PDB file of C-alpha atoms in Angstrom:
ATOM      1  CA  ALA A   1     -59.452  45.282 -68.924  1.00 42.00           C
ATOM      2  CA  SER A   2     -57.604  42.646 -70.977  1.00 43.00           C
ATOM      3  CA  LEU A   3     -56.727  39.082 -69.854  1.00 47.00           C
ATOM      4  CA  ALA A   4     -53.505  37.726 -69.880  1.00 48.00           C
ATOM      5  CA  PRO A   5     -53.100  34.133 -72.156  1.00 49.00           C
ATOM      6  CA  VAL A   6     -54.936  31.205 -71.063  1.00 52.00           C
ATOM      7  CA  ARG A   7     -53.272  29.046 -68.206  1.00 58.00           C
ATOM      8  CA  ILE A   8     -52.695  25.507 -68.824  1.00 70.00           C
ATOM      9  CA  LEU A   9     -52.557  23.220 -65.471  1.00 76.00           C
ATOM     10  CA  GLU A  10     -49.906  20.409 -65.509  1.00 80.00           C
ATOM     11  CA  ASN A  11     -49.443  17.426 -63.016  1.00 81.00           C
ATOM     12  CA  GLY A  12     -45.783  17.028 -61.655  1.00 77.00           C
ATOM     13  CA  LEU A  13     -45.068  14.742 -64.934  1.00 79.00           C
ATOM     14  CA  GLY A  14     -45.864  17.197 -67.464  1.00 77.00           C
ATOM     15  CA  LYS A  15     -49.327  16.072 -68.407  1.00 83.00           C
ATOM     16  CA  LYS A  16     -52.440  18.538 -68.585  1.00 84.00           C
ATOM     17  CA  ILE A  17     -54.814  18.151 -65.720  1.00 84.00           C
ATOM     18  CA  GLU A  18     -58.052  19.859 -64.948  1.00 81.00           C
ATOM     19  CA  GLU A  19     -57.291  20.304 -61.384  1.00 80.00           C
ATOM     20  CA  GLY A  20     -54.788  19.502 -58.574  1.00 78.00           C
ATOM     21  CA  GLY A  21     -55.630  18.383 -55.090  1.00 79.00           C
ATOM     22  CA  ALA A  22     -53.807  19.328 -51.885  1.00 77.00           C
ATOM     23  CA  GLY A  23     -50.254  17.921 -51.678  1.00 78.00           C
ATOM     24  CA  SER A  24     -50.334  17.217 -55.443  1.00 81.00           C
ATOM     25  CA  PRO A  25     -47.418  19.112 -57.363  1.00 82.00           C
ATOM     26  CA  ALA A  26     -48.554  21.125 -59.896  1.00 77.00           C
ATOM     27  CA  VAL A  27     -47.575  23.655 -62.558  1.00 75.00           C
ATOM     28  CA  ILE A  28     -49.532  26.341 -63.916  1.00 71.00           C
ATOM     29  CA  VAL A  29     -47.972  27.201 -67.532  1.00 67.00           C
ATOM     30  CA  GLY A  30     -48.657  30.442 -69.080  1.00 62.00           C
ATOM     31  CA  TRP A  31     -47.871  33.139 -66.274  1.00 63.00           C
ATOM     32  CA  SER A  32     -45.996  36.226 -67.135  1.00 61.00           C
ATOM     33  CA  SER A  33     -44.986  36.858 -63.823  1.00 64.00           C
ATOM     34  CA  LEU A  34     -45.240  34.858 -60.270  1.00 63.00           C
ATOM     35  CA  PRO A  35     -48.436  35.825 -58.436  1.00 64.00           C
ATOM     36  CA  GLU A  36     -47.617  36.589 -54.526  1.00 64.00           C
ATOM     37  CA  VAL A  37     -47.367  33.587 -52.282  1.00 60.00           C
ATOM     38  CA  GLY A  38     -51.087  32.748 -51.017  1.00 61.00           C
ATOM     39  CA  ALA A  39     -52.745  35.225 -53.740  1.00 66.00           C
ATOM     40  CA  VAL A  40     -56.068  33.935 -54.790  1.00 67.00           C
ATOM     41  CA  PHE A  41     -57.205  32.946 -58.462  1.00 68.00           C
ATOM     42  CA  ASN A  42     -60.271  32.190 -59.745  1.00 73.00           C
ATOM     43  CA  THR A  43     -61.033  30.243 -62.861  1.00 72.00           C
ATOM     44  CA  TYR A  44     -64.378  30.959 -64.885  1.00 75.00           C
ATOM     45  CA  LYS A  45     -66.503  28.720 -67.779  1.00 78.00           C
ATOM     46  CA  SER A  46     -65.685  31.383 -70.593  1.00 79.00           C
ATOM     47  CA  LYS A  47     -63.808  33.861 -71.473  1.00 78.00           C
ATOM     48  CA  LYS A  48     -66.730  36.705 -71.271  1.00 81.00           C
ATOM     49  CA  ASP A  49     -67.559  35.568 -67.414  1.00 80.00           C
ATOM     50  CA  ALA A  50     -63.902  36.204 -66.769  1.00 77.00           C
ATOM     51  CA  GLU A  51     -63.716  39.404 -68.805  1.00 78.00           C
ATOM     52  CA  VAL A  52     -66.942  40.719 -66.460  1.00 81.00           C
ATOM     53  CA  ALA A  53     -65.139  39.292 -63.415  1.00 77.00           C
ATOM     54  CA  VAL A  54     -61.924  41.727 -64.159  1.00 73.00           C
ATOM     55  CA  ASP A  55     -64.354  44.767 -64.862  1.00 75.00           C
ATOM     56  CA  VAL A  56     -66.194  44.000 -61.434  1.00 75.00           C
ATOM     57  CA  TYR A  57     -62.820  43.720 -59.860  1.00 70.00           C
ATOM     58  CA  ALA A  58     -61.439  46.877 -61.341  1.00 69.00           C
ATOM     59  CA  ARG A  59     -63.943  49.025 -60.440  1.00 69.00           C
ATOM     60  CA  THR A  60     -64.421  47.883 -56.800  1.00 65.00           C
ATOM     61  CA  SER A  61     -60.943  47.304 -55.903  1.00 58.00           C
ATOM     62  CA  LYS A  62     -59.191  50.265 -54.272  1.00 54.00           C
ATOM     63  CA  LYS A  63     -55.385  50.586 -53.687  1.00 48.00           C
ATOM     64  CA  PRO A  64     -54.547  50.949 -50.109  1.00 49.00           C
ATOM     65  CA  VAL A  65     -53.383  54.400 -49.299  1.00 43.00           C
ATOM     66  CA  GLU A  66     -49.380  54.560 -48.677  1.00 46.00           C
ATOM     67  CA  GLU A  67     -48.494  56.121 -45.382  1.00 46.00           C
ATOM     68  CA  ILE A  68     -46.187  59.059 -45.260  1.00 47.00           C
ATOM     69  CA  SER A  69     -42.754  57.998 -44.837  1.00 51.00           C
ATOM     70  CA  THR A  70     -40.728  59.824 -42.482  1.00 57.00           C
ATOM     71  CA  LYS A  71     -37.528  58.021 -42.992  1.00 60.00           C
ATOM     72  CA  GLU A  72     -34.478  60.110 -43.306  1.00 76.00           C
ATOM     73  CA  LEU A  73     -32.956  57.401 -45.850  1.00 81.00           C
ATOM     74  CA  HIS A  74     -34.568  54.495 -47.965  1.00 85.00           C
ATOM     75  CA  ILE A  75     -31.827  51.912 -48.963  1.00 88.00           C
ATOM     76  CA  PRO A  76     -32.638  50.643 -52.559  1.00 91.00           C
ATOM     77  CA  ILE A  77     -32.385  46.975 -52.387  1.00 93.00           C
ATOM     78  CA  LEU A  78     -32.648  44.364 -55.340  1.00 93.00           C
ATOM     79  CA  LEU A  79     -33.428  40.931 -53.787  1.00 94.00           C
ATOM     80  CA  LYS A  80     -32.885  37.508 -55.766  1.00 94.00           C
ATOM     81  CA  ALA A  81     -33.480  34.276 -54.179  1.00 94.00           C
ATOM     82  CA  ASP A  82     -33.666  30.167 -55.187  1.00 93.00           C
ATOM     83  CA  VAL A  83     -37.404  29.969 -54.462  1.00 92.00           C
ATOM     84  CA  VAL A  84     -40.176  32.398 -53.668  1.00 90.00           C
ATOM     85  CA  GLY A  85     -40.663  31.084 -49.964  1.00 90.00           C
ATOM     86  CA  SER A  86     -36.811  32.672 -49.557  1.00 91.00           C
ATOM     87  CA  LEU A  87     -37.781  36.003 -50.883  1.00 91.00           C
ATOM     88  CA  ASP A  88     -40.621  36.015 -48.375  1.00 91.00           C
ATOM     89  CA  ALA A  89     -38.258  35.045 -45.413  1.00 91.00           C
ATOM     90  CA  ILE A  90     -35.988  37.905 -46.818  1.00 92.00           C
ATOM     91  CA  ARG A  91     -38.385  40.414 -46.819  1.00 91.00           C
ATOM     92  CA  HIS A  92     -39.408  39.558 -43.226  1.00 90.00           C
ATOM     93  CA  GLU A  93     -36.047  39.872 -42.022  1.00 91.00           C
ATOM     94  CA  LEU A  94     -35.572  43.312 -43.586  1.00 90.00           C
ATOM     95  CA  GLY A  95     -38.734  44.624 -41.974  1.00 89.00           C
ATOM     96  CA  LYS A  96     -37.125  43.390 -38.688  1.00 90.00           C
ATOM     97  CA  LEU A  97     -34.171  45.763 -39.458  1.00 89.00           C
ATOM     98  CA  VAL A  98     -35.982  48.960 -40.015  1.00 86.00           C
ATOM     99  CA  THR A  99     -35.110  51.584 -37.743  1.00 84.00           C
ATOM    100  CA  GLU A 100     -37.150  54.865 -36.993  1.00 82.00           C
ATOM    101  CA  LYS A 101     -34.703  56.624 -39.382  1.00 85.00           C
ATOM    102  CA  VAL A 102     -33.735  53.997 -42.164  1.00 85.00           C
ATOM    103  CA  ASP A 103     -35.596  51.550 -43.993  1.00 86.00           C
ATOM    104  CA  PHE A 104     -35.083  49.687 -47.092  1.00 88.00           C
ATOM    105  CA  LYS A 105     -36.883  50.156 -50.386  1.00 88.00           C
ATOM    106  CA  VAL A 106     -37.052  46.904 -52.645  1.00 90.00           C
ATOM    107  CA  ILE A 107     -36.448  48.201 -56.234  1.00 89.00           C
ATOM    108  CA  GLY A 108     -36.645  44.544 -57.577  1.00 89.00           C
ATOM    109  CA  THR A 109     -36.883  41.066 -56.928  1.00 91.00           C
ATOM    110  CA  GLY A 110     -36.693  37.547 -58.594  1.00 91.00           C
ATOM    111  CA  ILE A 111     -35.915  33.656 -58.732  1.00 92.00           C
ATOM    112  CA  GLY A 112     -32.599  32.398 -59.977  1.00 92.00           C
ATOM    113  CA  PRO A 113     -29.365  33.127 -60.896  1.00 94.00           C
ATOM    114  CA  LEU A 114     -28.086  36.768 -60.668  1.00 94.00           C
ATOM    115  CA  SER A 115     -28.063  38.079 -63.838  1.00 92.00           C
ATOM    116  CA  GLU A 116     -26.441  41.126 -65.823  1.00 92.00           C
ATOM    117  CA  ASN A 117     -29.721  42.776 -66.149  1.00 90.00           C
ATOM    118  CA  ASP A 118     -30.357  42.610 -62.392  1.00 91.00           C
ATOM    119  CA  VAL A 119     -27.345  44.655 -61.917  1.00 91.00           C
ATOM    120  CA  LYS A 120     -28.325  46.988 -64.751  1.00 90.00           C
ATOM    121  CA  MET A 121     -31.718  47.701 -62.611  1.00 88.00           C
ATOM    122  CA  ALA A 122     -29.808  48.110 -59.334  1.00 88.00           C
ATOM    123  CA  SER A 123     -27.244  50.680 -61.140  1.00 85.00           C
ATOM    124  CA  ALA A 124     -30.040  53.072 -61.601  1.00 81.00           C
ATOM    125  CA  ASN A 125     -29.397  54.171 -58.338  1.00 79.00           C
ATOM    126  CA  GLU A 126     -25.838  54.208 -56.927  1.00 75.00           C
ATOM    127  CA  GLN A 127     -26.515  53.491 -53.348  1.00 83.00           C
ATOM    128  CA  SER A 128     -28.246  50.338 -54.294  1.00 89.00           C
ATOM    129  CA  ILE A 129     -27.437  46.836 -52.894  1.00 93.00           C
ATOM    130  CA  ILE A 130     -27.975  43.497 -54.222  1.00 94.00           C
ATOM    131  CA  VAL A 131     -28.479  40.742 -51.850  1.00 95.00           C
ATOM    132  CA  GLY A 132     -28.882  36.820 -53.126  1.00 95.00           C
ATOM    133  CA  PHE A 133     -29.776  33.784 -51.198  1.00 95.00           C
ATOM    134  CA  ASN A 134     -28.663  30.376 -52.184  1.00 95.00           C
ATOM    135  CA  ILE A 135     -27.988  31.459 -55.871  1.00 95.00           C
ATOM    136  CA  LYS A 136     -24.876  31.803 -58.030  1.00 95.00           C
ATOM    137  CA  VAL A 137     -24.197  34.989 -59.670  1.00 94.00           C
ATOM    138  CA  GLU A 138     -23.589  34.943 -63.241  1.00 93.00           C
ATOM    139  CA  PRO A 139     -19.776  36.122 -64.277  1.00 89.00           C
ATOM    140  CA  GLY A 140     -20.763  38.904 -66.178  1.00 91.00           C
ATOM    141  CA  ALA A 141     -23.032  40.247 -63.498  1.00 92.00           C
ATOM    142  CA  LYS A 142     -20.332  40.146 -60.619  1.00 92.00           C
ATOM    143  CA  ASP A 143     -17.703  42.070 -63.294  1.00 92.00           C
ATOM    144  CA  LEU A 144     -20.685  44.590 -64.092  1.00 91.00           C
ATOM    145  CA  ALA A 145     -21.651  45.311 -60.422  1.00 90.00           C
ATOM    146  CA  GLU A 146     -17.576  45.688 -59.383  1.00 90.00           C
ATOM    147  CA  ARG A 147     -17.511  48.462 -62.357  1.00 90.00           C
ATOM    148  CA  ARG A 148     -20.633  50.231 -61.680  1.00 89.00           C
ATOM    149  CA  LEU A 149     -19.590  49.948 -57.463  1.00 89.00           C
ATOM    150  CA  ILE A 150     -22.936  48.289 -56.601  1.00 90.00           C
ATOM    151  CA  THR A 151     -22.708  46.599 -53.367  1.00 91.00           C
ATOM    152  CA  LEU A 152     -23.618  42.655 -54.123  1.00 93.00           C
ATOM    153  CA  ASN A 153     -23.682  39.958 -51.615  1.00 94.00           C
ATOM    154  CA  THR A 154     -24.900  36.296 -51.657  1.00 95.00           C
ATOM    155  CA  PHE A 155     -25.751  34.003 -48.685  1.00 95.00           C
ATOM    156  CA  ASP A 156     -26.958  30.581 -47.757  1.00 94.00           C
ATOM    157  CA  ILE A 157     -27.878  31.527 -44.209  1.00 93.00           C
ATOM    158  CA  ILE A 158     -30.762  34.007 -43.051  1.00 91.00           C
ATOM    159  CA  TYR A 159     -29.466  35.053 -39.652  1.00 90.00           C
ATOM    160  CA  LYS A 160     -25.840  36.125 -41.878  1.00 94.00           C
ATOM    161  CA  MET A 161     -27.804  38.220 -44.250  1.00 93.00           C
ATOM    162  CA  SER A 162     -29.875  40.045 -41.423  1.00 92.00           C
ATOM    163  CA  GLU A 163     -26.294  40.723 -39.823  1.00 93.00           C
ATOM    164  CA  TRP A 164     -24.611  41.934 -42.510  1.00 94.00           C
ATOM    165  CA  LEU A 165     -28.139  44.175 -43.465  1.00 91.00           C
ATOM    166  CA  ALA A 166     -27.536  45.471 -40.135  1.00 90.00           C
ATOM    167  CA  GLU A 167     -24.235  46.632 -40.314  1.00 89.00           C
ATOM    168  CA  ILE A 168     -25.040  48.171 -43.401  1.00 85.00           C
ATOM    169  CA  ILE A 169     -27.692  50.325 -41.548  1.00 84.00           C
ATOM    170  CA  LYS A 170     -25.626  51.579 -39.286  1.00 81.00           C
TER     171      LYS A 170
END
């Protein structure tokens, strides 16, 4: 297994720090993607120790067995939000809307404004929808979504988003 580049921990002022205490703002520089909220990560004194840990983890971890879906319709959905916490809230709301026959298949998530690349990813399936929460939509993205007939909507209130998604399921 290969390791990602070295991570650097910075305080809220952008200065390098060795550790961050509870309630202290900190930034980890060097991640290629956002880890899941609440994910555990470890630090090691040497690269060799880290490589051994990665090797042990790769050999001992097993992915959970996916349940066989009995749903008749999976609605592909791309989610964009202002912060990771909003994405978690949206996923929670999606879980509440699932019925015996219909569910949502999250095809992508992201933080920040909706871009043309997001629309291109969603347009791989003509039944995809894009939901944004507290974000801006770049003009090129909106035009592309209209041309490719991709349903796109943004919200600033979660329950309004839930109502709209419930209507889509119907």
